PDB file of C-alpha atoms in Angstrom:
ATOM      1  CA  UNK A 168     232.525 113.838 230.219  1.00 49.00           C
ATOM      2  CA  UNK A 169     234.693 117.886 229.888  1.00 48.00           C
ATOM      3  CA  UNK A 170     233.489 117.355 227.262  1.00 52.00           C
ATOM      4  CA  UNK A 171     230.584 117.110 227.152  1.00 51.00           C
ATOM      5  CA  UNK A 172     229.246 119.813 229.513  1.00 48.00           C
ATOM      6  CA  UNK A 173     231.198 121.824 227.404  1.00 53.00           C
ATOM      7  CA  UNK A 174     228.700 120.282 223.974  1.00 51.00           C
ATOM      8  CA  UNK A 175     225.866 121.765 226.370  1.00 49.00           C
ATOM      9  CA  UNK A 176     227.515 125.333 226.850  1.00 56.00           C
ATOM     10  CA  UNK A 177     226.666 125.597 223.833  1.00 63.00           C
ATOM     11  CA  UNK A 178     223.366 127.678 224.352  1.00 64.00           C
ATOM     12  CA  UNK A 179     222.531 126.963 220.055  1.00 68.00           C
ATOM     13  CA  UNK A 180     222.985 123.081 220.770  1.00 68.00           C
ATOM     14  CA  UNK A 181     220.722 122.938 224.114  1.00 67.00           C
ATOM     15  CA  UNK A 182     218.360 124.654 222.534  1.00 74.00           C
ATOM     16  CA  UNK A 183     217.987 122.384 219.074  1.00 71.00           C
ATOM     17  CA  UNK A 184     218.103 119.456 221.227  1.00 72.00           C
ATOM     18  CA  UNK A 185     215.658 120.523 223.893  1.00 75.00           C
ATOM     19  CA  UNK A 186     213.375 121.543 220.614  1.00 75.00           C
ATOM     20  CA  UNK A 187     213.915 117.649 218.970  1.00 72.00           C
ATOM     21  CA  UNK A 188     212.853 116.402 222.866  1.00 69.00           C
ATOM     22  CA  UNK A 189     209.730 118.424 222.691  1.00 71.00           C
ATOM     23  CA  UNK A 190     208.680 117.786 219.417  1.00 64.00           C
ATOM     24  CA  UNK A 191     208.930 113.774 220.090  1.00 67.00           C
ATOM     25  CA  UNK A 192     206.986 114.463 223.213  1.00 62.00           C
ATOM     26  CA  UNK A 193     204.229 116.598 221.139  1.00 60.00           C
ATOM     27  CA  UNK A 194     204.853 113.771 218.486  1.00 61.00           C
ATOM     28  CA  UNK A 195     203.933 110.365 220.335  1.00 60.00           C
ATOM     29  CA  UNK A 196     201.069 112.658 221.931  1.00 55.00           C
ATOM     30  CA  UNK A 197     199.305 113.252 219.457  1.00 55.00           C
ATOM     31  CA  UNK A 198     200.030 109.897 217.232  1.00 53.00           C
ATOM     32  CA  UNK A 199     198.770 107.726 221.079  1.00 53.00           C
ATOM     33  CA  UNK A 200     195.019 107.066 221.278  1.00 53.00           C
ATOM     34  CA  UNK A 201     192.841 110.000 222.612  1.00 53.00           C
ATOM     35  CA  UNK A 202     189.103 109.905 222.778  1.00 52.00           C
ATOM     36  CA  UNK A 203     189.836 113.958 221.801  1.00 54.00           C
ATOM     37  CA  UNK A 204     192.076 116.242 220.563  1.00 52.00           C
ATOM     38  CA  UNK A 205     194.144 118.712 222.608  1.00 58.00           C
ATOM     39  CA  UNK A 206     193.077 122.780 222.759  1.00 54.00           C
ATOM     40  CA  UNK A 207     195.904 123.968 220.632  1.00 57.00           C
ATOM     41  CA  UNK A 208     194.933 121.144 218.021  1.00 53.00           C
ATOM     42  CA  UNK A 209     191.437 121.942 218.236  1.00 54.00           C
ATOM     43  CA  UNK A 210     192.531 126.159 217.911  1.00 53.00           C
ATOM     44  CA  UNK A 211     194.644 124.994 214.939  1.00 53.00           C
ATOM     45  CA  UNK A 212     192.009 123.187 213.024  1.00 53.00           C
ATOM     46  CA  UNK A 213     189.575 125.971 213.598  1.00 52.00           C
ATOM     47  CA  UNK A 214     191.551 128.464 212.479  1.00 60.00           C
ATOM     48  CA  UNK A 215     192.386 126.574 209.655  1.00 57.00           C
ATOM     49  CA  UNK A 216     188.464 125.871 209.094  1.00 51.00           C
ATOM     50  CA  UNK A 217     187.769 129.721 209.222  1.00 52.00           C
ATOM     51  CA  UNK A 218     190.696 130.514 206.990  1.00 53.00           C
ATOM     52  CA  UNK A 219     189.884 128.247 204.022  1.00 52.00           C
ATOM     53  CA  UNK A 220     186.104 129.049 204.604  1.00 53.00           C
ATOM     54  CA  UNK A 221     187.001 132.727 204.410  1.00 54.00           C
ATOM     55  CA  UNK A 222     189.093 132.152 201.539  1.00 51.00           C
ATOM     56  CA  UNK A 223     187.040 129.185 199.883  1.00 51.00           C
ATOM     57  CA  UNK A 224     183.176 130.269 199.540  1.00 54.00           C
ATOM     58  CA  UNK A 225     183.535 133.961 197.626  1.00 60.00           C
ATOM     59  CA  UNK A 226     186.105 131.937 195.202  1.00 53.00           C
ATOM     60  CA  UNK A 227     183.756 129.159 195.199  1.00 54.00           C
ATOM     61  CA  UNK A 228     180.722 131.830 194.442  1.00 57.00           C
ATOM     62  CA  UNK A 229     182.721 133.337 191.094  1.00 55.00           C
ATOM     63  CA  UNK A 230     183.240 130.164 189.718  1.00 55.00           C
ATOM     64  CA  UNK A 231     179.698 129.753 190.026  1.00 58.00           C
ATOM     65  CA  UNK A 232     178.748 133.219 188.366  1.00 57.00           C
ATOM     66  CA  UNK A 233     181.410 132.237 185.345  1.00 57.00           C
ATOM     67  CA  UNK A 234     179.657 128.918 185.184  1.00 65.00           C
ATOM     68  CA  UNK A 235     175.889 130.700 185.507  1.00 61.00           C
ATOM     69  CA  UNK A 236     177.013 132.660 182.446  1.00 67.00           C
ATOM     70  CA  UNK A 237     178.286 130.060 180.332  1.00 64.00           C
ATOM     71  CA  UNK A 238     175.197 127.805 181.152  1.00 68.00           C
ATOM     72  CA  UNK A 239     173.165 131.288 179.692  1.00 71.00           C
ATOM     73  CA  UNK A 240     175.064 131.465 176.399  1.00 74.00           C
ATOM     74  CA  UNK A 241     174.505 127.728 175.399  1.00 74.00           C
ATOM     75  CA  UNK A 242     170.727 128.016 177.028  1.00 77.00           C
ATOM     76  CA  UNK A 243     170.030 131.458 174.492  1.00 76.00           C
ATOM     77  CA  UNK A 244     172.421 129.559 171.584  1.00 79.00           C
ATOM     78  CA  UNK A 245     169.924 126.127 171.931  1.00 77.00           C
ATOM     79  CA  UNK A 246     167.215 128.108 171.991  1.00 78.00           C
ATOM     80  CA  UNK A 247     167.859 130.256 168.541  1.00 78.00           C
ATOM     81  CA  UNK A 248     168.226 126.314 167.296  1.00 77.00           C
ATOM     82  CA  UNK A 249     165.369 125.060 168.490  1.00 74.00           C
ATOM     83  CA  UNK A 250     163.445 128.596 167.035  1.00 77.00           C
ATOM     84  CA  UNK A 251     164.475 127.335 164.145  1.00 79.00           C
ATOM     85  CA  UNK A 252     163.473 123.442 164.232  1.00 73.00           C
ATOM     86  CA  UNK A 253     160.051 125.038 165.701  1.00 74.00           C
ATOM     87  CA  UNK A 254     160.031 126.784 162.161  1.00 76.00           C
ATOM     88  CA  UNK A 255     160.926 124.123 160.279  1.00 74.00           C
ATOM     89  CA  UNK A 256     159.105 121.501 161.557  1.00 72.00           C
ATOM     90  CA  UNK A 257     155.773 123.234 160.702  1.00 72.00           C
ATOM     91  CA  UNK A 258     157.024 124.032 157.346  1.00 76.00           C
ATOM     92  CA  UNK A 259     158.066 120.870 156.349  1.00 72.00           C
ATOM     93  CA  UNK A 260     155.050 119.805 158.315  1.00 69.00           C
ATOM     94  CA  UNK A 261     152.990 121.221 155.218  1.00 72.00           C
ATOM     95  CA  UNK A 262     155.127 120.398 152.885  1.00 70.00           C
ATOM     96  CA  UNK A 263     154.679 116.849 153.334  1.00 69.00           C
ATOM     97  CA  UNK A 264     151.039 116.936 152.158  1.00 71.00           C
ATOM     98  CA  UNK A 265     152.733 118.626 148.910  1.00 72.00           C
ATOM     99  CA  UNK A 266     155.120 116.437 148.329  1.00 69.00           C
ATOM    100  CA  UNK A 267     152.637 113.461 148.960  1.00 64.00           C
ATOM    101  CA  UNK A 268     149.340 114.917 146.604  1.00 65.00           C
ATOM    102  CA  UNK A 269     152.346 115.153 143.650  1.00 65.00           C
ATOM    103  CA  UNK A 270     154.220 112.339 143.885  1.00 63.00           C
ATOM    104  CA  UNK A 271     153.203 109.935 141.282  1.00 54.00           C
ATOM    105  CA  UNK A 272     152.764 112.907 138.756  1.00 57.00           C
ATOM    106  CA  UNK A 273     156.048 113.694 139.020  1.00 54.00           C
ATOM    107  CA  UNK A 274     157.225 109.685 139.273  1.00 51.00           C
ATOM    108  CA  UNK A 275     155.967 110.015 135.368  1.00 51.00           C
ATOM    109  CA  UNK A 276     157.950 112.967 134.868  1.00 49.00           C
ATOM    110  CA  UNK A 277     161.492 111.708 133.447  1.00 47.00           C
ATOM    111  CA  UNK A 278     161.835 115.570 132.560  1.00 49.00           C
ATOM    112  CA  UNK A 279     162.483 116.623 135.847  1.00 47.00           C
ATOM    113  CA  UNK A 280     165.304 118.335 136.242  1.00 49.00           C
ATOM    114  CA  UNK A 281     167.808 118.836 139.327  1.00 53.00           C
ATOM    115  CA  UNK A 282     166.971 122.536 139.784  1.00 51.00           C
ATOM    116  CA  UNK A 283     162.884 121.118 140.058  1.00 50.00           C
ATOM    117  CA  UNK A 284     164.557 119.096 142.823  1.00 50.00           C
ATOM    118  CA  UNK A 285     166.358 121.632 145.079  1.00 55.00           C
ATOM    119  CA  UNK A 286     162.836 124.071 144.614  1.00 55.00           C
ATOM    120  CA  UNK A 287     161.425 122.914 148.521  1.00 62.00           C
ATOM    121  CA  UNK A 288     165.590 122.873 150.025  1.00 74.00           C
ATOM    122  CA  UNK A 289     165.386 126.362 152.408  1.00 82.00           C
ATOM    123  CA  UNK A 290     167.814 128.523 154.881  1.00 87.00           C
ATOM    124  CA  UNK A 291     166.797 129.268 157.382  1.00 88.00           C
ATOM    125  CA  UNK A 292     168.356 132.410 159.638  1.00 90.00           C
ATOM    126  CA  UNK A 293     168.508 133.823 162.739  1.00 90.00           C
ATOM    127  CA  UNK A 294     167.358 137.686 162.707  1.00 91.00           C
ATOM    128  CA  UNK A 295     167.134 139.245 165.942  1.00 90.00           C
ATOM    129  CA  UNK A 296     164.662 143.186 165.807  1.00 91.00           C
ATOM    130  CA  UNK A 297     166.820 145.716 166.444  1.00 91.00           C
ATOM    131  CA  UNK A 298     163.275 148.438 165.782  1.00 88.00           C
ATOM    132  CA  UNK A 299     159.874 147.836 165.589  1.00 85.00           C
ATOM    133  CA  UNK A 300     157.498 150.397 163.928  1.00 80.00           C
ATOM    134  CA  UNK A 301     153.470 150.285 164.561  1.00 71.00           C
ATOM    135  CA  UNK A 302     152.114 152.359 162.809  1.00 71.00           C
ATOM    136  CA  UNK A 303     148.992 152.063 160.368  1.00 65.00           C
ATOM    137  CA  UNK A 304     150.352 153.192 157.884  1.00 70.00           C
ATOM    138  CA  UNK A 305     153.516 151.942 158.357  1.00 76.00           C
ATOM    139  CA  UNK A 306     154.421 148.788 160.500  1.00 80.00           C
ATOM    140  CA  UNK A 307     157.564 147.440 159.604  1.00 87.00           C
ATOM    141  CA  UNK A 308     160.744 146.249 161.499  1.00 91.00           C
ATOM    142  CA  UNK A 309     164.534 146.535 161.321  1.00 93.00           C
ATOM    143  CA  UNK A 310     166.351 143.081 161.604  1.00 93.00           C
ATOM    144  CA  UNK A 311     170.098 142.997 162.154  1.00 93.00           C
ATOM    145  CA  UNK A 312     171.260 140.822 159.069  1.00 93.00           C
ATOM    146  CA  UNK A 313     172.122 142.924 155.480  1.00 93.00           C
ATOM    147  CA  UNK A 314     173.102 141.868 152.034  1.00 93.00           C
ATOM    148  CA  UNK A 315     176.147 140.951 153.607  1.00 93.00           C
ATOM    149  CA  UNK A 316     174.531 137.990 155.299  1.00 93.00           C
ATOM    150  CA  UNK A 317     172.508 137.284 152.213  1.00 93.00           C
ATOM    151  CA  UNK A 318     169.539 138.990 152.707  1.00 94.00           C
ATOM    152  CA  UNK A 319     167.702 139.906 149.529  1.00 93.00           C
ATOM    153  CA  UNK A 320     164.042 141.993 148.667  1.00 92.00           C
ATOM    154  CA  UNK A 321     161.362 139.540 148.404  1.00 91.00           C
ATOM    155  CA  UNK A 322     162.684 137.074 151.627  1.00 94.00           C
ATOM    156  CA  UNK A 323     159.787 136.239 154.013  1.00 94.00           C
ATOM    157  CA  UNK A 324     160.255 136.681 157.577  1.00 94.00           C
ATOM    158  CA  UNK A 325     158.698 133.875 160.107  1.00 91.00           C
ATOM    159  CA  UNK A 326     158.394 133.687 164.221  1.00 88.00           C
ATOM    160  CA  UNK A 327     157.432 130.109 165.106  1.00 85.00           C
ATOM    161  CA  UNK A 328     154.413 130.173 164.826  1.00 87.00           C
ATOM    162  CA  UNK A 329     153.604 131.605 161.081  1.00 89.00           C
ATOM    163  CA  UNK A 330     154.371 134.000 158.128  1.00 93.00           C
ATOM    164  CA  UNK A 331     154.962 138.077 159.750  1.00 93.00           C
ATOM    165  CA  UNK A 332     155.834 139.819 156.108  1.00 92.00           C
ATOM    166  CA  UNK A 333     158.178 139.761 153.386  1.00 93.00           C
ATOM    167  CA  UNK A 334     161.612 141.933 153.166  1.00 94.00           C
ATOM    168  CA  UNK A 335     161.715 145.283 151.792  1.00 91.00           C
ATOM    169  CA  UNK A 336     164.961 147.478 151.837  1.00 91.00           C
ATOM    170  CA  UNK A 337     167.708 145.448 152.088  1.00 95.00           C
ATOM    171  CA  UNK A 338     172.134 147.754 153.970  1.00 94.00           C
ATOM    172  CA  UNK A 339     174.937 145.948 154.521  1.00 93.00           C
ATOM    173  CA  UNK A 340     174.159 145.397 157.909  1.00 93.00           C
ATOM    174  CA  UNK A 341     170.687 145.778 158.174  1.00 94.00           C
ATOM    175  CA  UNK A 342     167.415 145.066 156.308  1.00 94.00           C
ATOM    176  CA  UNK A 343     163.281 146.214 156.609  1.00 93.00           C
ATOM    177  CA  UNK A 344     160.444 144.200 157.234  1.00 93.00           C
ATOM    178  CA  UNK A 345     157.370 145.334 155.823  1.00 91.00           C
ATOM    179  CA  UNK A 346     154.622 143.151 157.560  1.00 90.00           C
ATOM    180  CA  UNK A 347     152.171 141.654 156.651  1.00 89.00           C
ATOM    181  CA  UNK A 348     149.320 144.508 158.330  1.00 86.00           C
ATOM    182  CA  UNK A 349     150.507 146.114 155.688  1.00 86.00           C
ATOM    183  CA  UNK A 350     148.863 144.148 153.346  1.00 89.00           C
ATOM    184  CA  UNK A 351     146.027 146.665 151.374  1.00 87.00           C
ATOM    185  CA  UNK A 352     144.860 145.651 147.431  1.00 81.00           C
ATOM    186  CA  UNK A 353     144.289 149.082 146.560  1.00 82.00           C
ATOM    187  CA  UNK A 354     147.764 150.336 147.858  1.00 79.00           C
ATOM    188  CA  UNK A 355     150.347 150.035 144.727  1.00 76.00           C
ATOM    189  CA  UNK A 356     153.117 150.422 147.198  1.00 76.00           C
ATOM    190  CA  UNK A 357     152.055 147.118 149.510  1.00 79.00           C
ATOM    191  CA  UNK A 358     153.483 143.616 149.828  1.00 81.00           C
ATOM    192  CA  UNK A 359     152.797 141.080 147.016  1.00 84.00           C
ATOM    193  CA  UNK A 360     149.756 139.017 147.279  1.00 90.00           C
ATOM    194  CA  UNK A 361     150.496 135.577 149.275  1.00 93.00           C
ATOM    195  CA  UNK A 362     149.470 133.061 146.545  1.00 94.00           C
ATOM    196  CA  UNK A 363     147.561 130.058 149.518  1.00 95.00           C
ATOM    197  CA  UNK A 364     145.762 126.702 149.978  1.00 94.00           C
ATOM    198  CA  UNK A 365     144.604 124.922 152.912  1.00 94.00           C
ATOM    199  CA  UNK A 366     146.224 121.583 154.779  1.00 91.00           C
ATOM    200  CA  UNK A 367     145.062 118.315 153.587  1.00 89.00           C
ATOM    201  CA  UNK A 368     143.084 120.502 150.083  1.00 91.00           C
ATOM    202  CA  UNK A 369     146.054 121.287 148.313  1.00 85.00           C
ATOM    203  CA  UNK A 370     145.306 120.777 144.360  1.00 84.00           C
ATOM    204  CA  UNK A 371     141.891 121.802 145.558  1.00 90.00           C
ATOM    205  CA  UNK A 372     141.642 125.064 147.462  1.00 93.00           C
ATOM    206  CA  UNK A 373     143.209 128.056 146.059  1.00 94.00           C
ATOM    207  CA  UNK A 374     142.623 132.228 147.275  1.00 95.00           C
ATOM    208  CA  UNK A 375     145.167 135.377 146.850  1.00 94.00           C
ATOM    209  CA  UNK A 376     145.845 137.094 150.263  1.00 95.00           C
ATOM    210  CA  UNK A 377     145.537 139.986 149.581  1.00 91.00           C
ATOM    211  CA  UNK A 378     145.123 142.492 152.253  1.00 92.00           C
ATOM    212  CA  UNK A 379     144.543 142.873 156.269  1.00 92.00           C
ATOM    213  CA  UNK A 380     142.042 144.732 157.761  1.00 91.00           C
ATOM    214  CA  UNK A 381     143.016 147.029 160.639  1.00 87.00           C
ATOM    215  CA  UNK A 382     139.987 146.998 162.540  1.00 89.00           C
ATOM    216  CA  UNK A 383     138.788 143.218 162.601  1.00 92.00           C
ATOM    217  CA  UNK A 384     142.679 142.224 162.478  1.00 91.00           C
ATOM    218  CA  UNK A 385     142.217 139.985 160.193  1.00 95.00           C
ATOM    219  CA  UNK A 386     143.210 138.922 156.793  1.00 95.00           C
ATOM    220  CA  UNK A 387     141.440 138.270 153.433  1.00 94.00           C
ATOM    221  CA  UNK A 388     142.452 136.020 151.052  1.00 95.00           C
ATOM    222  CA  UNK A 389     140.514 136.780 147.762  1.00 92.00           C
ATOM    223  CA  UNK A 390     139.806 134.850 144.562  1.00 91.00           C
ATOM    224  CA  UNK A 391     138.624 131.437 145.542  1.00 94.00           C
ATOM    225  CA  UNK A 392     136.564 129.341 142.696  1.00 92.00           C
ATOM    226  CA  UNK A 393     133.001 128.106 143.643  1.00 87.00           C
ATOM    227  CA  UNK A 394     133.360 124.971 144.349  1.00 89.00           C
ATOM    228  CA  UNK A 395     136.260 125.802 146.324  1.00 93.00           C
ATOM    229  CA  UNK A 396     136.069 122.676 149.602  1.00 94.00           C
ATOM    230  CA  UNK A 397     137.553 126.128 152.053  1.00 95.00           C
ATOM    231  CA  UNK A 398     136.638 125.755 155.115  1.00 95.00           C
ATOM    232  CA  UNK A 399     135.879 127.379 158.520  1.00 95.00           C
ATOM    233  CA  UNK A 400     139.153 126.757 160.918  1.00 95.00           C
ATOM    234  CA  UNK A 401     141.155 125.297 157.669  1.00 96.00           C
ATOM    235  CA  UNK A 402     144.751 125.921 158.460  1.00 94.00           C
ATOM    236  CA  UNK A 403     145.945 128.586 155.470  1.00 95.00           C
ATOM    237  CA  UNK A 404     149.323 128.202 154.426  1.00 93.00           C
ATOM    238  CA  UNK A 405     150.926 129.463 151.676  1.00 93.00           C
ATOM    239  CA  UNK A 406     150.875 127.224 147.819  1.00 90.00           C
ATOM    240  CA  UNK A 407     154.524 128.142 146.868  1.00 87.00           C
ATOM    241  CA  UNK A 408     152.694 129.331 143.389  1.00 87.00           C
ATOM    242  CA  UNK A 409     155.107 131.657 141.806  1.00 81.00           C
ATOM    243  CA  UNK A 410     157.657 131.011 144.123  1.00 78.00           C
ATOM    244  CA  UNK A 411     157.555 134.268 145.868  1.00 86.00           C
ATOM    245  CA  UNK A 412     156.497 132.614 148.626  1.00 90.00           C
ATOM    246  CA  UNK A 413     158.572 129.012 149.668  1.00 89.00           C
ATOM    247  CA  UNK A 414     155.784 126.966 150.334  1.00 89.00           C
ATOM    248  CA  UNK A 415     153.576 125.527 153.050  1.00 88.00           C
ATOM    249  CA  UNK A 416     154.827 128.875 155.867  1.00 90.00           C
ATOM    250  CA  UNK A 417     151.959 128.737 157.612  1.00 91.00           C
ATOM    251  CA  UNK A 418     149.750 131.912 157.682  1.00 95.00           C
ATOM    252  CA  UNK A 419     147.099 131.205 159.826  1.00 95.00           C
ATOM    253  CA  UNK A 420     142.563 130.042 159.711  1.00 96.00           C
ATOM    254  CA  UNK A 421     139.891 130.554 158.298  1.00 97.00           C
ATOM    255  CA  UNK A 422     137.047 132.169 160.853  1.00 96.00           C
ATOM    256  CA  UNK A 423     134.728 132.269 157.999  1.00 96.00           C
ATOM    257  CA  UNK A 424     133.816 131.642 153.972  1.00 95.00           C
ATOM    258  CA  UNK A 425     132.063 134.928 152.696  1.00 90.00           C
ATOM    259  CA  UNK A 426     130.434 134.726 148.949  1.00 85.00           C
ATOM    260  CA  UNK A 427     132.533 137.327 146.715  1.00 74.00           C
ATOM    261  CA  UNK A 428     131.096 140.221 145.554  1.00 70.00           C
ATOM    262  CA  UNK A 429     129.923 138.769 141.532  1.00 72.00           C
ATOM    263  CA  UNK A 430     128.788 135.450 143.297  1.00 74.00           C
ATOM    264  CA  UNK A 431     131.700 134.321 141.641  1.00 84.00           C
ATOM    265  CA  UNK A 432     134.441 133.936 143.885  1.00 90.00           C
ATOM    266  CA  UNK A 433     134.486 133.824 147.550  1.00 93.00           C
ATOM    267  CA  UNK A 434     136.086 135.705 149.849  1.00 93.00           C
ATOM    268  CA  UNK A 435     137.788 133.132 153.820  1.00 96.00           C
ATOM    269  CA  UNK A 436     138.585 135.734 156.585  1.00 96.00           C
ATOM    270  CA  UNK A 437     142.131 134.303 158.264  1.00 96.00           C
ATOM    271  CA  UNK A 438     143.111 135.080 161.475  1.00 96.00           C
ATOM    272  CA  UNK A 439     147.252 135.440 161.534  1.00 94.00           C
ATOM    273  CA  UNK A 440     148.784 132.511 163.238  1.00 91.00           C
ATOM    274  CA  UNK A 441     151.576 134.864 163.569  1.00 87.00           C
ATOM    275  CA  UNK A 442     149.685 137.863 166.244  1.00 77.00           C
ATOM    276  CA  UNK A 443     151.657 140.708 165.471  1.00 77.00           C
ATOM    277  CA  UNK A 444     153.707 141.494 168.431  1.00 73.00           C
ATOM    278  CA  UNK A 445     156.914 143.212 170.013  1.00 72.00           C
ATOM    279  CA  UNK A 446     159.268 140.797 168.151  1.00 82.00           C
ATOM    280  CA  UNK A 447     162.675 139.714 169.593  1.00 85.00           C
ATOM    281  CA  UNK A 448     164.014 137.180 167.574  1.00 87.00           C
ATOM    282  CA  UNK A 449     162.589 136.316 163.966  1.00 91.00           C
ATOM    283  CA  UNK A 450     163.546 133.893 161.748  1.00 90.00           C
ATOM    284  CA  UNK A 451     164.680 134.524 157.912  1.00 94.00           C
ATOM    285  CA  UNK A 452     162.988 132.497 155.081  1.00 91.00           C
ATOM    286  CA  UNK A 453     165.071 132.054 151.347  1.00 86.00           C
ATOM    287  CA  UNK A 454     165.025 129.777 149.063  1.00 79.00           C
ATOM    288  CA  UNK A 455     167.892 128.487 146.335  1.00 67.00           C
ATOM    289  CA  UNK A 456     168.418 130.919 143.326  1.00 62.00           C
ATOM    290  CA  UNK A 457     166.807 129.258 140.384  1.00 50.00           C
ATOM    291  CA  UNK A 458     168.394 128.439 137.224  1.00 46.00           C
ATOM    292  CA  UNK A 459     167.884 129.540 134.196  1.00 43.00           C
TER     293      UNK A 459
END
């Protein structure tokens, strides 16, 4: 007994013993069957919830912000891919008519070369528009692709809707695109004429788009021979003759057909499909170099 009293005289051991007893009592009380929490438990839970909410909400907002930025980047990349696919589909759809019309003839040509097999394989490259000039005497734009990206003069530039123009000048990292609104048969510096035909009338319709009327906003397709079945509402595309412009690029829709100056040919008035505007993104269409 004397030893026990001496033990209790030790203050530290006494406090430890009291604390242990209180802990056991609190644990027993907490684990017991109760309909409600005690006020210390409620206070502790509310405090913990408030602190968690204080830190977790901003963290959630920041995480959501980075997720949204990532989603926007993915959406922009997907948008670029979809624009190329849309342009490619339009060209492939037009080219199908050319291939169908020539299929029997090509099958009979035993000397059909590999270069000819590669004739209608095109490469599509997204280009960002850096600047745009819409002056009547200088309708050009600058894209962010240059010789380092494989760009060359006279490559065709399109939007999802149709032909926009051709590359006229190339530097290391940028290129100047001359718009179709600059086409003028009397201007030696104008972009080259476009050999054209009508979808569904390949091999029957032919003409040269040589000029753009600044007043009406229409293209003129000249040198259409007599008896040509071209008609109003026909969709006009590049024919690929001369290989300057890839075959199957959409140009526009026939609004009317008029008799030529001497009655030997006709002229078609074409409404451009591209509808020249303040573009942000375009597509450069290039074709395989043909082996000589």
